[in-house]
């Protein structure tokens, strides 16, 4: 039950352009003492992706769904439906499941607050938060929601953003010293990035306790 209460399922774009937003989002969750769950945390080819998504949703009380990259970007490109599908699965799990799943909570993100309601009118009465494609705004939105819904420690959004910038600089320096190129660092698997965030925040916490 403790693992369920601390888990945050993250449903978001996984392309290179979204990476700055994704890393800021994941850091915020980690820094506030919660556990991000994301499809890229494992790469077992024997587990169908949809089954992995369902399992992560079932194991997480909290979910963050970013629908900002669902639209086609050029003529002839198909509308991207993975994120809305996963949002629907999460809502269905909350509504139709019994026990702990009935306590699930979710945050829906968009670039602009009301844009996606044009595509899914059933979201018209939902409280959708906008990040305007800005990582620091995203940190503030996610921080506020986790403090309110998950009871996370109320550290300021400005402090979290500053700590994220510190982590990014420290980790880049660490990896370069170990022989990683800039391309290697940008392309690191999410599981490695998350592990580095957890180690870094753990050292910061221990240092504060020591003082």
PDB file of C-alpha atoms in Angstrom:
ATOM      1  CA  UNK A   1       0.000   0.000   0.000  1.00  0.00           C
ATOM      2  CA  UNK A   2       2.877   2.383   0.787  1.00  0.00           C
ATOM      3  CA  UNK A   3       4.309   1.867  -2.703  1.00  0.00           C
ATOM      4  CA  UNK A   4       0.896   2.632  -4.263  1.00  0.00           C
ATOM      5  CA  UNK A   5       0.557   5.820  -2.193  1.00  0.00           C
ATOM      6  CA  UNK A   6       3.993   7.092  -3.270  1.00  0.00           C
ATOM      7  CA  UNK A   7       3.808   6.215  -6.980  1.00  0.00           C
ATOM      8  CA  UNK A   8       3.119   8.794  -9.694  1.00  0.00           C
ATOM      9  CA  UNK A   9       2.381   7.446 -13.181  1.00  0.00           C
ATOM     10  CA  UNK A  10       3.764   9.826 -15.829  1.00  0.00           C
ATOM     11  CA  UNK A  11       2.039   9.743 -19.231  1.00  0.00           C
ATOM     12  CA  UNK A  12       3.756  12.195 -21.537  1.00  0.00           C
ATOM     13  CA  UNK A  13       5.524  12.547 -24.896  1.00  0.00           C
ATOM     14  CA  UNK A  14       8.885  10.807 -25.097  1.00  0.00           C
ATOM     15  CA  UNK A  15      10.420  12.644 -28.056  1.00  0.00           C
ATOM     16  CA  UNK A  16      13.591  14.730 -27.958  1.00  0.00           C
ATOM     17  CA  UNK A  17      11.729  18.056 -28.122  1.00  0.00           C
ATOM     18  CA  UNK A  18       9.820  17.233 -24.927  1.00  0.00           C
ATOM     19  CA  UNK A  19      12.913  16.034 -23.020  1.00  0.00           C
ATOM     20  CA  UNK A  20      13.542  19.335 -21.128  1.00  0.00           C
ATOM     21  CA  UNK A  21       9.955  19.263 -19.835  1.00  0.00           C
ATOM     22  CA  UNK A  22      10.081  15.562 -18.981  1.00  0.00           C
ATOM     23  CA  UNK A  23      13.295  15.823 -16.977  1.00  0.00           C
ATOM     24  CA  UNK A  24      12.014  18.826 -15.019  1.00  0.00           C
ATOM     25  CA  UNK A  25       8.772  16.972 -14.294  1.00  0.00           C
ATOM     26  CA  UNK A  26      10.542  13.816 -13.122  1.00  0.00           C
ATOM     27  CA  UNK A  27      12.941  15.790 -10.937  1.00  0.00           C
ATOM     28  CA  UNK A  28      10.039  17.575  -9.239  1.00  0.00           C
ATOM     29  CA  UNK A  29       8.374  14.268  -8.388  1.00  0.00           C
ATOM     30  CA  UNK A  30      11.637  12.795  -7.066  1.00  0.00           C
ATOM     31  CA  UNK A  31      12.589  15.928  -5.121  1.00  0.00           C
ATOM     32  CA  UNK A  32       9.224  15.938  -3.350  1.00  0.00           C
ATOM     33  CA  UNK A  33       9.818  12.388  -2.127  1.00  0.00           C
ATOM     34  CA  UNK A  34       7.515  10.520  -4.506  1.00  0.00           C
ATOM     35  CA  UNK A  35       8.230   7.779  -7.037  1.00  0.00           C
ATOM     36  CA  UNK A  36       7.772   8.470 -10.767  1.00  0.00           C
ATOM     37  CA  UNK A  37       6.528   5.515 -12.817  1.00  0.00           C
ATOM     38  CA  UNK A  38       6.988   5.725 -16.569  1.00  0.00           C
ATOM     39  CA  UNK A  39       6.858   3.200 -19.402  1.00  0.00           C
ATOM     40  CA  UNK A  40      10.575   3.709 -20.128  1.00  0.00           C
ATOM     41  CA  UNK A  41      11.568   2.523 -16.646  1.00  0.00           C
ATOM     42  CA  UNK A  42      11.902  -0.978 -18.106  1.00  0.00           C
ATOM     43  CA  UNK A  43      12.532  -2.391 -21.581  1.00  0.00           C
ATOM     44  CA  UNK A  44      11.248  -5.947 -21.386  1.00  0.00           C
ATOM     45  CA  UNK A  45      10.320  -6.804 -24.968  1.00  0.00           C
ATOM     46  CA  UNK A  46       8.354  -9.785 -23.679  1.00  0.00           C
ATOM     47  CA  UNK A  47       5.782  -7.568 -21.962  1.00  0.00           C
ATOM     48  CA  UNK A  48       3.298  -5.930 -24.364  1.00  0.00           C
ATOM     49  CA  UNK A  49       3.394  -2.140 -23.981  1.00  0.00           C
ATOM     50  CA  UNK A  50      -0.325  -1.826 -23.217  1.00  0.00           C
ATOM     51  CA  UNK A  51       0.013  -4.400 -20.425  1.00  0.00           C
ATOM     52  CA  UNK A  52       2.942  -2.446 -18.982  1.00  0.00           C
ATOM     53  CA  UNK A  53       0.890   0.765 -19.037  1.00  0.00           C
ATOM     54  CA  UNK A  54      -2.061  -0.918 -17.321  1.00  0.00           C
ATOM     55  CA  UNK A  55       0.228  -2.348 -14.635  1.00  0.00           C
ATOM     56  CA  UNK A  56       1.834   1.046 -13.947  1.00  0.00           C
ATOM     57  CA  UNK A  57      -1.577   2.698 -13.723  1.00  0.00           C
ATOM     58  CA  UNK A  58      -2.801   0.052 -11.285  1.00  0.00           C
ATOM     59  CA  UNK A  59       0.321   0.467  -9.136  1.00  0.00           C
ATOM     60  CA  UNK A  60       0.098   4.286  -8.918  1.00  0.00           C
ATOM     61  CA  UNK A  61      -2.293   6.356  -6.837  1.00  0.00           C
ATOM     62  CA  UNK A  62      -1.289   9.543  -8.680  1.00  0.00           C
ATOM     63  CA  UNK A  63      -0.996  10.191 -12.408  1.00  0.00           C
ATOM     64  CA  UNK A  64       0.214  13.077 -14.567  1.00  0.00           C
ATOM     65  CA  UNK A  65      -1.036  13.143 -18.155  1.00  0.00           C
ATOM     66  CA  UNK A  66       0.436  15.655 -20.608  1.00  0.00           C
ATOM     67  CA  UNK A  67      -1.697  15.964 -23.751  1.00  0.00           C
ATOM     68  CA  UNK A  68       0.285  18.830 -25.260  1.00  0.00           C
ATOM     69  CA  UNK A  69       1.906  16.832 -28.083  1.00  0.00           C
ATOM     70  CA  UNK A  70      -1.079  14.851 -29.317  1.00  0.00           C
ATOM     71  CA  UNK A  71      -1.897  16.930 -32.373  1.00  0.00           C
ATOM     72  CA  UNK A  72      -0.390  16.318 -35.813  1.00  0.00           C
ATOM     73  CA  UNK A  73       2.533  18.653 -36.563  1.00  0.00           C
ATOM     74  CA  UNK A  74       2.458  18.584 -40.343  1.00  0.00           C
ATOM     75  CA  UNK A  75       0.149  17.751 -43.231  1.00  0.00           C
ATOM     76  CA  UNK A  76      -0.482  14.034 -43.600  1.00  0.00           C
ATOM     77  CA  UNK A  77       0.739  13.170 -40.098  1.00  0.00           C
ATOM     78  CA  UNK A  78      -1.617  11.096 -37.951  1.00  0.00           C
ATOM     79  CA  UNK A  79      -3.079  12.433 -34.709  1.00  0.00           C
ATOM     80  CA  UNK A  80      -1.158  10.928 -31.744  1.00  0.00           C
ATOM     81  CA  UNK A  81      -3.555   9.036 -29.498  1.00  0.00           C
ATOM     82  CA  UNK A  82      -1.306   7.236 -26.988  1.00  0.00           C
ATOM     83  CA  UNK A  83      -1.570   9.903 -24.285  1.00  0.00           C
ATOM     84  CA  UNK A  84      -5.399  10.261 -24.469  1.00  0.00           C
ATOM     85  CA  UNK A  85      -5.716   6.455 -24.470  1.00  0.00           C
ATOM     86  CA  UNK A  86      -3.644   6.173 -21.297  1.00  0.00           C
ATOM     87  CA  UNK A  87      -5.630   8.973 -19.665  1.00  0.00           C
ATOM     88  CA  UNK A  88      -8.823   7.058 -20.469  1.00  0.00           C
ATOM     89  CA  UNK A  89      -7.392   3.862 -18.973  1.00  0.00           C
ATOM     90  CA  UNK A  90      -6.453   5.746 -15.814  1.00  0.00           C
ATOM     91  CA  UNK A  91      -9.889   7.328 -15.423  1.00  0.00           C
ATOM     92  CA  UNK A  92     -11.517   3.956 -16.075  1.00  0.00           C
ATOM     93  CA  UNK A  93      -9.361   2.326 -13.406  1.00  0.00           C
ATOM     94  CA  UNK A  94     -10.433   4.966 -10.908  1.00  0.00           C
ATOM     95  CA  UNK A  95     -14.138   4.805 -11.770  1.00  0.00           C
ATOM     96  CA  UNK A  96     -14.697   1.078 -12.212  1.00  0.00           C
ATOM     97  CA  UNK A  97     -12.141  -0.505  -9.885  1.00  0.00           C
ATOM     98  CA  UNK A  98     -12.741  -1.077  -6.207  1.00  0.00           C
ATOM     99  CA  UNK A  99     -10.632  -0.581  -3.109  1.00  0.00           C
ATOM    100  CA  UNK A 100      -7.525   1.588  -3.279  1.00  0.00           C
ATOM    101  CA  UNK A 101      -7.951   2.393  -6.993  1.00  0.00           C
ATOM    102  CA  UNK A 102     -11.044   4.434  -6.141  1.00  0.00           C
ATOM    103  CA  UNK A 103      -8.709   6.905  -4.366  1.00  0.00           C
ATOM    104  CA  UNK A 104      -6.624   7.614  -7.493  1.00  0.00           C
ATOM    105  CA  UNK A 105      -5.981  11.229  -8.508  1.00  0.00           C
ATOM    106  CA  UNK A 106      -4.773  12.666 -11.815  1.00  0.00           C
ATOM    107  CA  UNK A 107      -3.395  15.915 -13.214  1.00  0.00           C
ATOM    108  CA  UNK A 108      -4.024  16.768 -16.880  1.00  0.00           C
ATOM    109  CA  UNK A 109      -1.514  19.071 -18.551  1.00  0.00           C
ATOM    110  CA  UNK A 110      -1.631  21.011 -21.810  1.00  0.00           C
ATOM    111  CA  UNK A 111       0.367  23.782 -23.449  1.00  0.00           C
ATOM    112  CA  UNK A 112      -2.630  26.109 -23.197  1.00  0.00           C
ATOM    113  CA  UNK A 113      -5.407  25.389 -20.750  1.00  0.00           C
ATOM    114  CA  UNK A 114      -8.460  24.995 -22.977  1.00  0.00           C
ATOM    115  CA  UNK A 115      -6.868  23.873 -26.252  1.00  0.00           C
ATOM    116  CA  UNK A 116      -7.418  20.130 -25.950  1.00  0.00           C
ATOM    117  CA  UNK A 117     -11.099  20.501 -25.092  1.00  0.00           C
ATOM    118  CA  UNK A 118     -11.639  21.179 -28.809  1.00  0.00           C
ATOM    119  CA  UNK A 119     -10.561  17.596 -29.528  1.00  0.00           C
ATOM    120  CA  UNK A 120     -12.130  15.867 -26.497  1.00  0.00           C
ATOM    121  CA  UNK A 121     -15.230  17.787 -25.468  1.00  0.00           C
ATOM    122  CA  UNK A 122     -15.781  15.390 -22.552  1.00  0.00           C
ATOM    123  CA  UNK A 123     -12.867  17.158 -20.841  1.00  0.00           C
ATOM    124  CA  UNK A 124     -14.719  20.479 -20.903  1.00  0.00           C
ATOM    125  CA  UNK A 125     -15.415  20.449 -17.172  1.00  0.00           C
ATOM    126  CA  UNK A 126     -11.987  19.116 -16.192  1.00  0.00           C
ATOM    127  CA  UNK A 127      -9.424  21.267 -14.435  1.00  0.00           C
ATOM    128  CA  UNK A 128      -6.615  21.196 -17.012  1.00  0.00           C
ATOM    129  CA  UNK A 129      -3.350  22.966 -16.104  1.00  0.00           C
ATOM    130  CA  UNK A 130      -1.205  24.803 -18.670  1.00  0.00           C
ATOM    131  CA  UNK A 131       2.614  24.799 -18.730  1.00  0.00           C
ATOM    132  CA  UNK A 132       3.095  26.892 -21.909  1.00  0.00           C
ATOM    133  CA  UNK A 133       5.989  24.586 -22.941  1.00  0.00           C
ATOM    134  CA  UNK A 134       8.100  26.137 -20.169  1.00  0.00           C
ATOM    135  CA  UNK A 135       9.961  23.731 -17.815  1.00  0.00           C
ATOM    136  CA  UNK A 136       9.956  26.175 -14.885  1.00  0.00           C
ATOM    137  CA  UNK A 137       6.197  26.717 -15.231  1.00  0.00           C
ATOM    138  CA  UNK A 138       5.739  22.948 -15.386  1.00  0.00           C
ATOM    139  CA  UNK A 139       7.710  22.551 -12.149  1.00  0.00           C
ATOM    140  CA  UNK A 140       5.389  25.025 -10.426  1.00  0.00           C
ATOM    141  CA  UNK A 141       2.209  23.347 -11.711  1.00  0.00           C
ATOM    142  CA  UNK A 142       3.331  19.847 -10.746  1.00  0.00           C
ATOM    143  CA  UNK A 143       4.655  21.034  -7.383  1.00  0.00           C
ATOM    144  CA  UNK A 144       1.373  22.734  -6.482  1.00  0.00           C
ATOM    145  CA  UNK A 145      -0.670  19.676  -7.452  1.00  0.00           C
ATOM    146  CA  UNK A 146       1.523  17.206  -5.537  1.00  0.00           C
ATOM    147  CA  UNK A 147       1.436  19.367  -2.419  1.00  0.00           C
ATOM    148  CA  UNK A 148      -2.349  19.612  -2.613  1.00  0.00           C
ATOM    149  CA  UNK A 149      -3.250  16.067  -3.656  1.00  0.00           C
ATOM    150  CA  UNK A 150      -0.344  13.910  -2.459  1.00  0.00           C
ATOM    151  CA  UNK A 151       0.522  15.793   0.719  1.00  0.00           C
ATOM    152  CA  UNK A 152       4.073  16.413  -0.494  1.00  0.00           C
ATOM    153  CA  UNK A 153       6.301  18.637   1.634  1.00  0.00           C
ATOM    154  CA  UNK A 154       5.512  22.252   0.611  1.00  0.00           C
ATOM    155  CA  UNK A 155       8.882  23.359  -0.732  1.00  0.00           C
ATOM    156  CA  UNK A 156       8.724  26.423  -2.977  1.00  0.00           C
ATOM    157  CA  UNK A 157       8.581  26.037  -6.744  1.00  0.00           C
ATOM    158  CA  UNK A 158      11.496  28.469  -7.082  1.00  0.00           C
ATOM    159  CA  UNK A 159      13.613  26.331  -4.750  1.00  0.00           C
ATOM    160  CA  UNK A 160      12.782  23.154  -6.678  1.00  0.00           C
ATOM    161  CA  UNK A 161      13.637  24.822  -9.992  1.00  0.00           C
ATOM    162  CA  UNK A 162      16.941  26.040  -8.562  1.00  0.00           C
ATOM    163  CA  UNK A 163      17.764  22.566  -7.270  1.00  0.00           C
ATOM    164  CA  UNK A 164      16.922  21.115 -10.690  1.00  0.00           C
ATOM    165  CA  UNK A 165      19.363  23.484 -12.381  1.00  0.00           C
ATOM    166  CA  UNK A 166      22.005  22.524  -9.796  1.00  0.00           C
ATOM    167  CA  UNK A 167      21.400  18.834 -10.457  1.00  0.00           C
ATOM    168  CA  UNK A 168      21.596  19.317 -14.228  1.00  0.00           C
ATOM    169  CA  UNK A 169      24.943  21.116 -13.968  1.00  0.00           C
ATOM    170  CA  UNK A 170      26.402  18.671 -11.441  1.00  0.00           C
ATOM    171  CA  UNK A 171      25.299  15.597 -13.365  1.00  0.00           C
ATOM    172  CA  UNK A 172      26.549  16.949 -16.696  1.00  0.00           C
ATOM    173  CA  UNK A 173      29.948  17.603 -15.133  1.00  0.00           C
ATOM    174  CA  UNK A 174      30.008  14.125 -13.565  1.00  0.00           C
ATOM    175  CA  UNK A 175      29.188  12.392 -16.824  1.00  0.00           C
ATOM    176  CA  UNK A 176      31.654  14.426 -18.881  1.00  0.00           C
ATOM    177  CA  UNK A 177      34.400  13.545 -16.396  1.00  0.00           C
ATOM    178  CA  UNK A 178      33.487   9.880 -16.922  1.00  0.00           C
ATOM    179  CA  UNK A 179      33.983  10.226 -20.692  1.00  0.00           C
ATOM    180  CA  UNK A 180      30.411  10.801 -21.834  1.00  0.00           C
ATOM    181  CA  UNK A 181      29.848  13.103 -24.807  1.00  0.00           C
ATOM    182  CA  UNK A 182      27.046  15.662 -24.949  1.00  0.00           C
ATOM    183  CA  UNK A 183      25.177  13.322 -27.289  1.00  0.00           C
ATOM    184  CA  UNK A 184      25.615  10.438 -24.834  1.00  0.00           C
ATOM    185  CA  UNK A 185      24.215  12.561 -22.014  1.00  0.00           C
ATOM    186  CA  UNK A 186      21.207  13.780 -23.991  1.00  0.00           C
ATOM    187  CA  UNK A 187      20.428  10.224 -25.068  1.00  0.00           C
ATOM    188  CA  UNK A 188      20.710   8.552 -21.668  1.00  0.00           C
ATOM    189  CA  UNK A 189      17.890   6.087 -20.901  1.00  0.00           C
ATOM    190  CA  UNK A 190      15.290   7.503 -18.525  1.00  0.00           C
ATOM    191  CA  UNK A 191      16.038   4.804 -15.962  1.00  0.00           C
ATOM    192  CA  UNK A 192      19.614   6.127 -15.668  1.00  0.00           C
ATOM    193  CA  UNK A 193      18.427   9.724 -15.419  1.00  0.00           C
ATOM    194  CA  UNK A 194      15.995   8.793 -12.647  1.00  0.00           C
ATOM    195  CA  UNK A 195      18.693   6.889 -10.761  1.00  0.00           C
ATOM    196  CA  UNK A 196      20.985   9.951 -10.938  1.00  0.00           C
ATOM    197  CA  UNK A 197      18.193  12.224  -9.677  1.00  0.00           C
ATOM    198  CA  UNK A 198      17.500   9.931  -6.724  1.00  0.00           C
ATOM    199  CA  UNK A 199      21.199   9.704  -5.798  1.00  0.00           C
ATOM    200  CA  UNK A 200      21.670  13.461  -6.064  1.00  0.00           C
ATOM    201  CA  UNK A 201      18.595  14.387  -4.028  1.00  0.00           C
ATOM    202  CA  UNK A 202      19.543  11.747  -1.451  1.00  0.00           C
ATOM    203  CA  UNK A 203      22.993  13.288  -1.010  1.00  0.00           C
ATOM    204  CA  UNK A 204      21.456  16.746  -0.683  1.00  0.00           C
ATOM    205  CA  UNK A 205      19.075  15.508   2.017  1.00  0.00           C
ATOM    206  CA  UNK A 206      21.877  13.805   3.918  1.00  0.00           C
ATOM    207  CA  UNK A 207      23.993  16.953   3.728  1.00  0.00           C
ATOM    208  CA  UNK A 208      21.139  19.030   5.178  1.00  0.00           C
ATOM    209  CA  UNK A 209      20.668  16.539   8.019  1.00  0.00           C
ATOM    210  CA  UNK A 210      24.411  16.596   8.770  1.00  0.00           C
ATOM    211  CA  UNK A 211      24.286  20.375   9.146  1.00  0.00           C
TER     212      UNK A 211
END
